[in-house]
PDB file of C-alpha atoms in Angstrom:
ATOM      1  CA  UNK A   2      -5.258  -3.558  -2.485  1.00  0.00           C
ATOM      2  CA  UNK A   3      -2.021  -2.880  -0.231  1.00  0.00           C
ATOM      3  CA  UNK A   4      -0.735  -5.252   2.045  1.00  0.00           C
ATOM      4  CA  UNK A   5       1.690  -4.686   4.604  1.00  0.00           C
ATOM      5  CA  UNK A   6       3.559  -7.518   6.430  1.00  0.00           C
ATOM      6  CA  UNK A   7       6.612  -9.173   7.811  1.00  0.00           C
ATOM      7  CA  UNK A   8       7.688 -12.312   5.696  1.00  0.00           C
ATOM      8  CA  UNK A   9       9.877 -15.424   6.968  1.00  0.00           C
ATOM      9  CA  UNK A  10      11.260 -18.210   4.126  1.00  0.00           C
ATOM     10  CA  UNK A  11      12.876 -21.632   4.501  1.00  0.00           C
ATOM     11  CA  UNK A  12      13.414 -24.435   2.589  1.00  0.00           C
ATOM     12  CA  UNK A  13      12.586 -27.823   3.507  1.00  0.00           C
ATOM     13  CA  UNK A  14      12.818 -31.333   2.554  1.00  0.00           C
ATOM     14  CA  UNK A  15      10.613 -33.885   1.924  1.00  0.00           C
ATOM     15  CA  UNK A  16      10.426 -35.007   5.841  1.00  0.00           C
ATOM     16  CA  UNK A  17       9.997 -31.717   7.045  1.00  0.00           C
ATOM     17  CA  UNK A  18       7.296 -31.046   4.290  1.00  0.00           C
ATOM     18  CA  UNK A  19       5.359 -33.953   5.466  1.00  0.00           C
ATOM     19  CA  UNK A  20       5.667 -32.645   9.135  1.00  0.00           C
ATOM     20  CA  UNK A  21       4.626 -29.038   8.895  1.00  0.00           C
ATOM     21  CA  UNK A  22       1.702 -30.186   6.707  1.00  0.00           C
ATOM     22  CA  UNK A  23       0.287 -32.268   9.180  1.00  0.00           C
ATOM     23  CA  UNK A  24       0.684 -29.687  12.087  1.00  0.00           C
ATOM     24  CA  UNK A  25      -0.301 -26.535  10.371  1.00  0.00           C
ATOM     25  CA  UNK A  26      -3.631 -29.144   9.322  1.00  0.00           C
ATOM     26  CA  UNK A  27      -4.261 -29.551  13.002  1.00  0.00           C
ATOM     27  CA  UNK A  28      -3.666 -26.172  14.441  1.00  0.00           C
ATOM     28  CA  UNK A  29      -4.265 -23.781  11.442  1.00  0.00           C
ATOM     29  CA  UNK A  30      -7.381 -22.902   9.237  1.00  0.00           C
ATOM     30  CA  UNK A  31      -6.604 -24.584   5.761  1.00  0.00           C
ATOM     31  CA  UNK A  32      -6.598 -22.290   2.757  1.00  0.00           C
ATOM     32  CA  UNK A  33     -10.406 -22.308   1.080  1.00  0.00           C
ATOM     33  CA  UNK A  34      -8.700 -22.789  -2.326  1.00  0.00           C
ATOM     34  CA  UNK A  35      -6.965 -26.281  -0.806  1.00  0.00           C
ATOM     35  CA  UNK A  36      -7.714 -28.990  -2.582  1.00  0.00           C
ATOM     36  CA  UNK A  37      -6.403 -32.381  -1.048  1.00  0.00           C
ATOM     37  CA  UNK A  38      -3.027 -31.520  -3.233  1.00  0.00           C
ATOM     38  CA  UNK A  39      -3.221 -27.634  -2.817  1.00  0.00           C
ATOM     39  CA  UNK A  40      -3.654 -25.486  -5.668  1.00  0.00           C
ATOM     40  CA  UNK A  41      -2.060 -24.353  -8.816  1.00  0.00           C
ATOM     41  CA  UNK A  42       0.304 -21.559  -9.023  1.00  0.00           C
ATOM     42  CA  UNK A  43       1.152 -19.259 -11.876  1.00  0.00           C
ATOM     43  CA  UNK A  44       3.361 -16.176 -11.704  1.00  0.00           C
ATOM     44  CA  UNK A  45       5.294 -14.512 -14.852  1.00  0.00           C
ATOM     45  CA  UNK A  46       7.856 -11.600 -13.590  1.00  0.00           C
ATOM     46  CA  UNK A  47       9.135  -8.904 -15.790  1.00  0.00           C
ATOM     47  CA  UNK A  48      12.396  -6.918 -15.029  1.00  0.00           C
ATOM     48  CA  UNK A  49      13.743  -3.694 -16.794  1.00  0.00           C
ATOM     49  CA  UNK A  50      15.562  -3.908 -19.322  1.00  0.00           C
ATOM     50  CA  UNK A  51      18.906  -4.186 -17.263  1.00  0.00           C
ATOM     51  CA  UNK A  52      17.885  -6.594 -14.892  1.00  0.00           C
ATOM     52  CA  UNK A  53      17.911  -4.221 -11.690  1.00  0.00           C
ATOM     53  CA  UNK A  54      15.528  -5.837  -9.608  1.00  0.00           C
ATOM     54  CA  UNK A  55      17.524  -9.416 -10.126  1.00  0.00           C
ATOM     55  CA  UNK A  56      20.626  -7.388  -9.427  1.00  0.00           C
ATOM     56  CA  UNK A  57      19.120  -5.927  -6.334  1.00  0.00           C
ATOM     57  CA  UNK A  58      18.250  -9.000  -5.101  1.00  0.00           C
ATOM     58  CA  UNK A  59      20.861 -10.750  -5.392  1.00  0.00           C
ATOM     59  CA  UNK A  60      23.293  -8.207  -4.180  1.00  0.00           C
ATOM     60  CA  UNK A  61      21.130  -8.079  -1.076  1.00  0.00           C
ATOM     61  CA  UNK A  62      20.155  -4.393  -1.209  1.00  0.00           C
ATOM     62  CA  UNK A  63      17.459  -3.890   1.582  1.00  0.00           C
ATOM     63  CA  UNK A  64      15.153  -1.633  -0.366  1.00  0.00           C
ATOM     64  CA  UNK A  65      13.947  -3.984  -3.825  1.00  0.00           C
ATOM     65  CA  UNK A  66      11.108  -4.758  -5.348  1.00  0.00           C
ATOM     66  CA  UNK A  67       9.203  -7.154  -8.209  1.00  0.00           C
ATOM     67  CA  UNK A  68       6.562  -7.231 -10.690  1.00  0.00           C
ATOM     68  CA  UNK A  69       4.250 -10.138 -12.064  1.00  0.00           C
ATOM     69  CA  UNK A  70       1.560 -10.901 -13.016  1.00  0.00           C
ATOM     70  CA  UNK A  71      -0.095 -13.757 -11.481  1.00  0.00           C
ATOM     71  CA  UNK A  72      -2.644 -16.795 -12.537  1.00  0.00           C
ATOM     72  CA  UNK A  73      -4.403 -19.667 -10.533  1.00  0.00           C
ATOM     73  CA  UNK A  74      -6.180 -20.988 -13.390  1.00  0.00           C
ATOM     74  CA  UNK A  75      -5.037 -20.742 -17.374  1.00  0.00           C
ATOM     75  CA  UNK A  76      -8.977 -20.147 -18.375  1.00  0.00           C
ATOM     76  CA  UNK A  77      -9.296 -17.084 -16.203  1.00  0.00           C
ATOM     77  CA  UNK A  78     -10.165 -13.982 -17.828  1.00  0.00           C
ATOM     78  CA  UNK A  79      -9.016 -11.991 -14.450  1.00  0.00           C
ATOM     79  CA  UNK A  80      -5.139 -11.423 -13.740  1.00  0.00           C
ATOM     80  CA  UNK A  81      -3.269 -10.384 -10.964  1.00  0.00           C
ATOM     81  CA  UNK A  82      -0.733  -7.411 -11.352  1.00  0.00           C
ATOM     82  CA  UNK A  83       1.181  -7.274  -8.093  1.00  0.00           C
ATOM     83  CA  UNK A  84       4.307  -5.137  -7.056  1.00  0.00           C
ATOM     84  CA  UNK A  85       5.769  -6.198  -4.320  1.00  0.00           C
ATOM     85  CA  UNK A  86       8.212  -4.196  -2.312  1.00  0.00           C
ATOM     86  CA  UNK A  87      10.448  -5.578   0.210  1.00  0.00           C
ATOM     87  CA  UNK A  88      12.132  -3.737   3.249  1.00  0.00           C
ATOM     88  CA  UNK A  89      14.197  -4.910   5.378  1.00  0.00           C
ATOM     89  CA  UNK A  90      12.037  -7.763   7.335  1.00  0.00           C
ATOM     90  CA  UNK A  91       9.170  -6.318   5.942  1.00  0.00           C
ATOM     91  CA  UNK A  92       6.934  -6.797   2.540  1.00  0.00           C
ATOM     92  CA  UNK A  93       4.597  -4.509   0.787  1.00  0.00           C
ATOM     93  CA  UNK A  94       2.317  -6.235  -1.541  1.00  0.00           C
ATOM     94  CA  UNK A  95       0.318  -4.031  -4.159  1.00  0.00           C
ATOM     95  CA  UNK A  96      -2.397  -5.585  -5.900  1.00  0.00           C
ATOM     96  CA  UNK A  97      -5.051  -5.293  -8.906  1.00  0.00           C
ATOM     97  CA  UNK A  98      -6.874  -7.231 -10.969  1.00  0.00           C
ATOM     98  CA  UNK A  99      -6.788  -6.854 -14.683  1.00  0.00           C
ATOM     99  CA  UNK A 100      -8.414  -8.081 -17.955  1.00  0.00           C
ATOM    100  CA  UNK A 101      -6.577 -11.132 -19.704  1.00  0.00           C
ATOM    101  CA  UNK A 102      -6.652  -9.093 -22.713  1.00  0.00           C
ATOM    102  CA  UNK A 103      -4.909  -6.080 -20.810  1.00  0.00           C
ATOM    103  CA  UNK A 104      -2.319  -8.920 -19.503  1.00  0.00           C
ATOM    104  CA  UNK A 105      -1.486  -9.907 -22.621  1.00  0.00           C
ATOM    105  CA  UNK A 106      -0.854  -6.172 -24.131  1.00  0.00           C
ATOM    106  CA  UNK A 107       1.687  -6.302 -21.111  1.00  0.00           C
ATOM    107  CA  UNK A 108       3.198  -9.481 -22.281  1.00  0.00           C
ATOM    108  CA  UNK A 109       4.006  -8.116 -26.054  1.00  0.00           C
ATOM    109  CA  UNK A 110       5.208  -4.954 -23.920  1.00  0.00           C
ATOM    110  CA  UNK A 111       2.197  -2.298 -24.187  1.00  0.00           C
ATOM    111  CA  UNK A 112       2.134  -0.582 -21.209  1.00  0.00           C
ATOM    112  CA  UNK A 113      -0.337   2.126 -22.070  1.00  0.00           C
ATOM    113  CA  UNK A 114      -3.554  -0.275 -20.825  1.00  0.00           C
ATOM    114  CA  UNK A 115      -2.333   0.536 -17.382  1.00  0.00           C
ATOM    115  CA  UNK A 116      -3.954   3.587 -17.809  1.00  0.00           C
ATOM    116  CA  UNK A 117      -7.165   2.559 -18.525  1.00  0.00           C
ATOM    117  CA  UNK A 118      -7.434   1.391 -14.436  1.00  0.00           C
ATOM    118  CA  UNK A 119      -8.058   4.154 -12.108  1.00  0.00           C
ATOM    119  CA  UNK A 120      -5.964   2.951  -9.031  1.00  0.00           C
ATOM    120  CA  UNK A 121      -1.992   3.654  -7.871  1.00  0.00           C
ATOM    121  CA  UNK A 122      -1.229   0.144  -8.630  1.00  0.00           C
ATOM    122  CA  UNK A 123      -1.179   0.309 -12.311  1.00  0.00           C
ATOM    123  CA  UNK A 124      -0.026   3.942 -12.073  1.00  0.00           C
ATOM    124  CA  UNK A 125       2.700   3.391 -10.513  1.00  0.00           C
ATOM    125  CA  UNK A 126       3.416  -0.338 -12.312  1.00  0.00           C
ATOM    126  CA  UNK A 127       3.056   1.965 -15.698  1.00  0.00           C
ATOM    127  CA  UNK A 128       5.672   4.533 -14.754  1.00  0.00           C
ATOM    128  CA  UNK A 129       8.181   1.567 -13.572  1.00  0.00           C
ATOM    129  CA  UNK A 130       7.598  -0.577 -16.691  1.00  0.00           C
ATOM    130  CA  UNK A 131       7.981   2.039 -18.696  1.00  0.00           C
ATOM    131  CA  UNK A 132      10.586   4.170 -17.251  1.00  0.00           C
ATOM    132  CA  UNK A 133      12.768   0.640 -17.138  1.00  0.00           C
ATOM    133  CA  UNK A 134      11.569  -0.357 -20.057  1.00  0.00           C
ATOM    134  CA  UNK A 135      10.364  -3.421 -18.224  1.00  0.00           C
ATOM    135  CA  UNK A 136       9.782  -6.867 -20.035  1.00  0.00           C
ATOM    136  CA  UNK A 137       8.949 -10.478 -19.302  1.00  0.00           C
ATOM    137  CA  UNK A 138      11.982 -12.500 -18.182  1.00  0.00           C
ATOM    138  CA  UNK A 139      10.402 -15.713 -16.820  1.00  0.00           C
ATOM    139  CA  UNK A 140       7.619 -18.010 -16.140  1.00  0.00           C
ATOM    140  CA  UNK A 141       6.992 -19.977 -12.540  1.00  0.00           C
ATOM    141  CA  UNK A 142       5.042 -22.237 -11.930  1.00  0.00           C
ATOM    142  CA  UNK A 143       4.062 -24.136  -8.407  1.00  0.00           C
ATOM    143  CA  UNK A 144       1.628 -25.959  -6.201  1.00  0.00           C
ATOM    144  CA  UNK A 145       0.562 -24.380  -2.786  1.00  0.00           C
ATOM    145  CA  UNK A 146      -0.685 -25.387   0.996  1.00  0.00           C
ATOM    146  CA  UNK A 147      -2.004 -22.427   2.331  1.00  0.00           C
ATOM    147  CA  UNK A 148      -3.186 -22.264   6.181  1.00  0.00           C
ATOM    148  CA  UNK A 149      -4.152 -19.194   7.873  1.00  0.00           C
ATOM    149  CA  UNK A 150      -5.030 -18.235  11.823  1.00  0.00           C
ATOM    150  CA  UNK A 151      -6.883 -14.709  12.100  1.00  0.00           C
ATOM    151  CA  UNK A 152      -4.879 -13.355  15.018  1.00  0.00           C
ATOM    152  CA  UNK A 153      -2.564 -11.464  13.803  1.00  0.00           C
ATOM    153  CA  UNK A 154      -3.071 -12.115  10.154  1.00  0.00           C
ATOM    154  CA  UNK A 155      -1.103 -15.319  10.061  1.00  0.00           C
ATOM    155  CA  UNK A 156      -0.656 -17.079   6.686  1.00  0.00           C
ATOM    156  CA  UNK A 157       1.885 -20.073   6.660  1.00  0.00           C
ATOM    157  CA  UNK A 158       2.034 -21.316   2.905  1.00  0.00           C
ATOM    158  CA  UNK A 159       4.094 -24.748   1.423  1.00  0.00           C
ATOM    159  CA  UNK A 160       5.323 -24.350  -1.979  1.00  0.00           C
ATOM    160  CA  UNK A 161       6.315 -27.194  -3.748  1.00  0.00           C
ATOM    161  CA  UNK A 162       6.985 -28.658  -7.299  1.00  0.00           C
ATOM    162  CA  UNK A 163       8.368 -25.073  -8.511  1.00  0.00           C
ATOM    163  CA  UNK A 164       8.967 -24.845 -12.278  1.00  0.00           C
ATOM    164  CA  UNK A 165      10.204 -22.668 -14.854  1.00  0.00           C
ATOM    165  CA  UNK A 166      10.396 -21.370 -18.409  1.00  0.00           C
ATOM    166  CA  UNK A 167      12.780 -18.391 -19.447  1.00  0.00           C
ATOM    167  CA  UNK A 168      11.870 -18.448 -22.830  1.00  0.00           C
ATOM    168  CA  UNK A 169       7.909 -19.025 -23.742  1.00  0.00           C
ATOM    169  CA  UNK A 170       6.098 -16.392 -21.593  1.00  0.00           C
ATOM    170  CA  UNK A 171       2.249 -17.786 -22.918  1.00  0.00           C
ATOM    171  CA  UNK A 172       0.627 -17.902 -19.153  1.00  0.00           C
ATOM    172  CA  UNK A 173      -2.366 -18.967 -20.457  1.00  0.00           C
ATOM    173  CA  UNK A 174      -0.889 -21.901 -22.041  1.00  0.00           C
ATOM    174  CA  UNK A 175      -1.861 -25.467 -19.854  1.00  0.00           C
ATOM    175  CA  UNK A 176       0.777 -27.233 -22.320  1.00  0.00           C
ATOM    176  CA  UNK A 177       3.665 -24.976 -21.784  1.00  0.00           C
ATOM    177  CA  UNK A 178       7.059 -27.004 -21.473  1.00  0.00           C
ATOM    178  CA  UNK A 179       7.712 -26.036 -17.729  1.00  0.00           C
ATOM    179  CA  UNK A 180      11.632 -27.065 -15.951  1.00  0.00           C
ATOM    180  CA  UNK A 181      11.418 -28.007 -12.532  1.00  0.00           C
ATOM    181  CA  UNK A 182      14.217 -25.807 -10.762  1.00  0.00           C
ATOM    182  CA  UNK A 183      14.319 -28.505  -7.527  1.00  0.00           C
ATOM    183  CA  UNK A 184      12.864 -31.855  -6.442  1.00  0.00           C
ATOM    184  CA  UNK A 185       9.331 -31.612  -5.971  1.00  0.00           C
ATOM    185  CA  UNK A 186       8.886 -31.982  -2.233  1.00  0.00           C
ATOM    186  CA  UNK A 187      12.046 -29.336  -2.175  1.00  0.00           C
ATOM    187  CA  UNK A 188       9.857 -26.881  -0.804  1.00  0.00           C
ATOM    188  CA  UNK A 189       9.819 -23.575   0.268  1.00  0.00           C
ATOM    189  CA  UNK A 190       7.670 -22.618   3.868  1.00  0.00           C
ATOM    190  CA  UNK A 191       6.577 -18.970   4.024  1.00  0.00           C
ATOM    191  CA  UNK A 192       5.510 -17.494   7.548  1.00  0.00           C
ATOM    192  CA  UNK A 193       3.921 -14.047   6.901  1.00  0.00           C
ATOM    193  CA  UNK A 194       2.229 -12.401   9.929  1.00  0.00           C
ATOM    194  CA  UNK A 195       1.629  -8.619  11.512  1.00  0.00           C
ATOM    195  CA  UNK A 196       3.102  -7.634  14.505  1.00  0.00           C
ATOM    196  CA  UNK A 197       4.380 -10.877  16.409  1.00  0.00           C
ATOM    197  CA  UNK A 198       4.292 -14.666  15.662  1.00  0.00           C
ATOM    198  CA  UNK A 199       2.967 -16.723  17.976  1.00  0.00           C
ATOM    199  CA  UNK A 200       5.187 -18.942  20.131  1.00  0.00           C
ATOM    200  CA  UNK A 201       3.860 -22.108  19.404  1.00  0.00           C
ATOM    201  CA  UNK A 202       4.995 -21.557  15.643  1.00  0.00           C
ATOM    202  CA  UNK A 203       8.192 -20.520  16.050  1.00  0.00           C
ATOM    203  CA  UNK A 204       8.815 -23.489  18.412  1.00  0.00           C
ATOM    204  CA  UNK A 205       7.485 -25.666  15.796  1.00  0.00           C
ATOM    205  CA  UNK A 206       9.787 -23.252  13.080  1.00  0.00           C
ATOM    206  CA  UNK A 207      13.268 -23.992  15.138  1.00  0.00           C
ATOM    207  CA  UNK A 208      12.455 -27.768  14.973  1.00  0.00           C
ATOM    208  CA  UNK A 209      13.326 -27.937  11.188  1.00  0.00           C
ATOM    209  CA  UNK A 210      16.537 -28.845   9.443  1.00  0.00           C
ATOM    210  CA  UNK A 211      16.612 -25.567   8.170  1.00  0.00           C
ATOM    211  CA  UNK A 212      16.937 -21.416   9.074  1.00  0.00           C
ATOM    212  CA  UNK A 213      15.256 -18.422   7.770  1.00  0.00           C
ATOM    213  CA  UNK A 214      16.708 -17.681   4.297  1.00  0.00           C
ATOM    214  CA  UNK A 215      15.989 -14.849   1.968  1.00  0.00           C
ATOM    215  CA  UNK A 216      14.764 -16.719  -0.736  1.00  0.00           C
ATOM    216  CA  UNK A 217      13.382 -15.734  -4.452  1.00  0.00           C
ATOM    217  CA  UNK A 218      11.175 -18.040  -6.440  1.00  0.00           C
ATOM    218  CA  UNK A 219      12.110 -15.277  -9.320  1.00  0.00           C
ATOM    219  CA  UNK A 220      15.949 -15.238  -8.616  1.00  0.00           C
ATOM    220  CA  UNK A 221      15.732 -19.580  -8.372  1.00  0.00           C
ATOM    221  CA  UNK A 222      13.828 -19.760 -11.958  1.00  0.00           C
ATOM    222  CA  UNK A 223      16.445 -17.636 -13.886  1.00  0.00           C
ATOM    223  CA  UNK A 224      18.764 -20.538 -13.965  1.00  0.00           C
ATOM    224  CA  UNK A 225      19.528 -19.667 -17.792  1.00  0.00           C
ATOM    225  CA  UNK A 226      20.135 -16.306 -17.217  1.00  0.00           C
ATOM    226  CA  UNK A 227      22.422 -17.130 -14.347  1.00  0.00           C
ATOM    227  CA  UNK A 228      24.023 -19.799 -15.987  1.00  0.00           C
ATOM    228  CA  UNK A 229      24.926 -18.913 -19.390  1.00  0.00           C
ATOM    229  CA  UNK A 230      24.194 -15.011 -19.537  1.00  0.00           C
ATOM    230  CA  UNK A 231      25.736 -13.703 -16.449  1.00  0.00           C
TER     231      UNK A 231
END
């Protein structure tokens, strides 16, 4: 699956949290996977073996990208690979699903399932984990409010209670010692949308304490790396 959009970030605080929930509950279709709290998030991103698509983010190239894989329950036998590519204001998501087995040959750095799946995604994931020698760097964990409006392929998610781990990459663990990286209700608000955004949002968007941000859950978690390794 390929998904092309345009992607707006901010971060919020607790008040602001409380208000966009309760508006985008009103006005916006809520997320079948909400539960009254949201739902579980779990992501693990590699990065070659030089750290280029940290570097590029942080150096603010326009042309970057990421790889994870990506969780919603630590039972599943089903995984997420995604690459996402970002340009400019816009965002290319690449997605398939593969075996937790499979997922955990990528963990321990075995590639060569990739080509077992019949489908660009993992091609091109296998030539740019390999090429980079790609490996896991970190572990992120969150809980999401998802809302959604069909016109235009809105999707407004809340992010909250973001943790990390940059040094036990088990996904499938439900114990793992997670780090939160900010307070809990420090959350991040994602607008992602085709074409135009409606009016109404953006009105309700400019009444927050905050502005549009380029923000990275994956460059945020590496607080290790940036602290102490850089």
């Amino acid at each position: 699956m390929i998904v092309n959009r345009r992607e707006l970030k901010y971060p919020i605080g607790e008040t602001d949290y409380y208000k966009v929930n309760e508006l985008f509950k009103e006005v916006l279709t809520p997320d079948p996977n909400n539960k009254s709290y949201g739902y579980r998030i779990r992501s693990l991103y590699f990065d070659s073996l030089n750290n280029d698509d940290y570097y590029a983010k942080v150096n603010g190239e326009e042309i970057r990208k990421k790889i994870r894989l990506r969780i919603y329950d630590t039972k599943t036998d089903k995984v997420k690979l995604e690459i996402k590519r970002k340009m400019n204001v816009s965002q290319r998501k690449e997605t398939t699903t593969i075996s937790r087995e499979d997922a955990i040959a990528l963990i321990n750095k075995d590639y060569s399932v990739l080509l077992n799946y019949e489908n660009d995604t993992a091609k091109s994931a296998y030539n740019i984990m390999t090429i980079g020698q790609y490996r896991p760097v970190v572990l992120v964990d969150y809980n999401r409010r998802a809302y959604i409006h069909n016109e235009n392929n809105i999707r407004v998610t809340l992010d909250s209670d973001i943790k990390s781990n940059e040094f036990d990459f088990d996904m499938f663990n439900e114990d793992i010692l997670m780090t939160p990286i900010v307070d809990y209700y420090n959350a991040v608000l994602e607008v992602k949308f085709d074409g135009e955004l409606f009016c109404w949002i953006s009105q309700a968007l400019a009444g927050l304490d905050t502005t549009n941000r380029s923000l990275s859950k994956y460059c945020s978690s590496r607080q290790f790396f940036e602290n102490y390794i850089l």
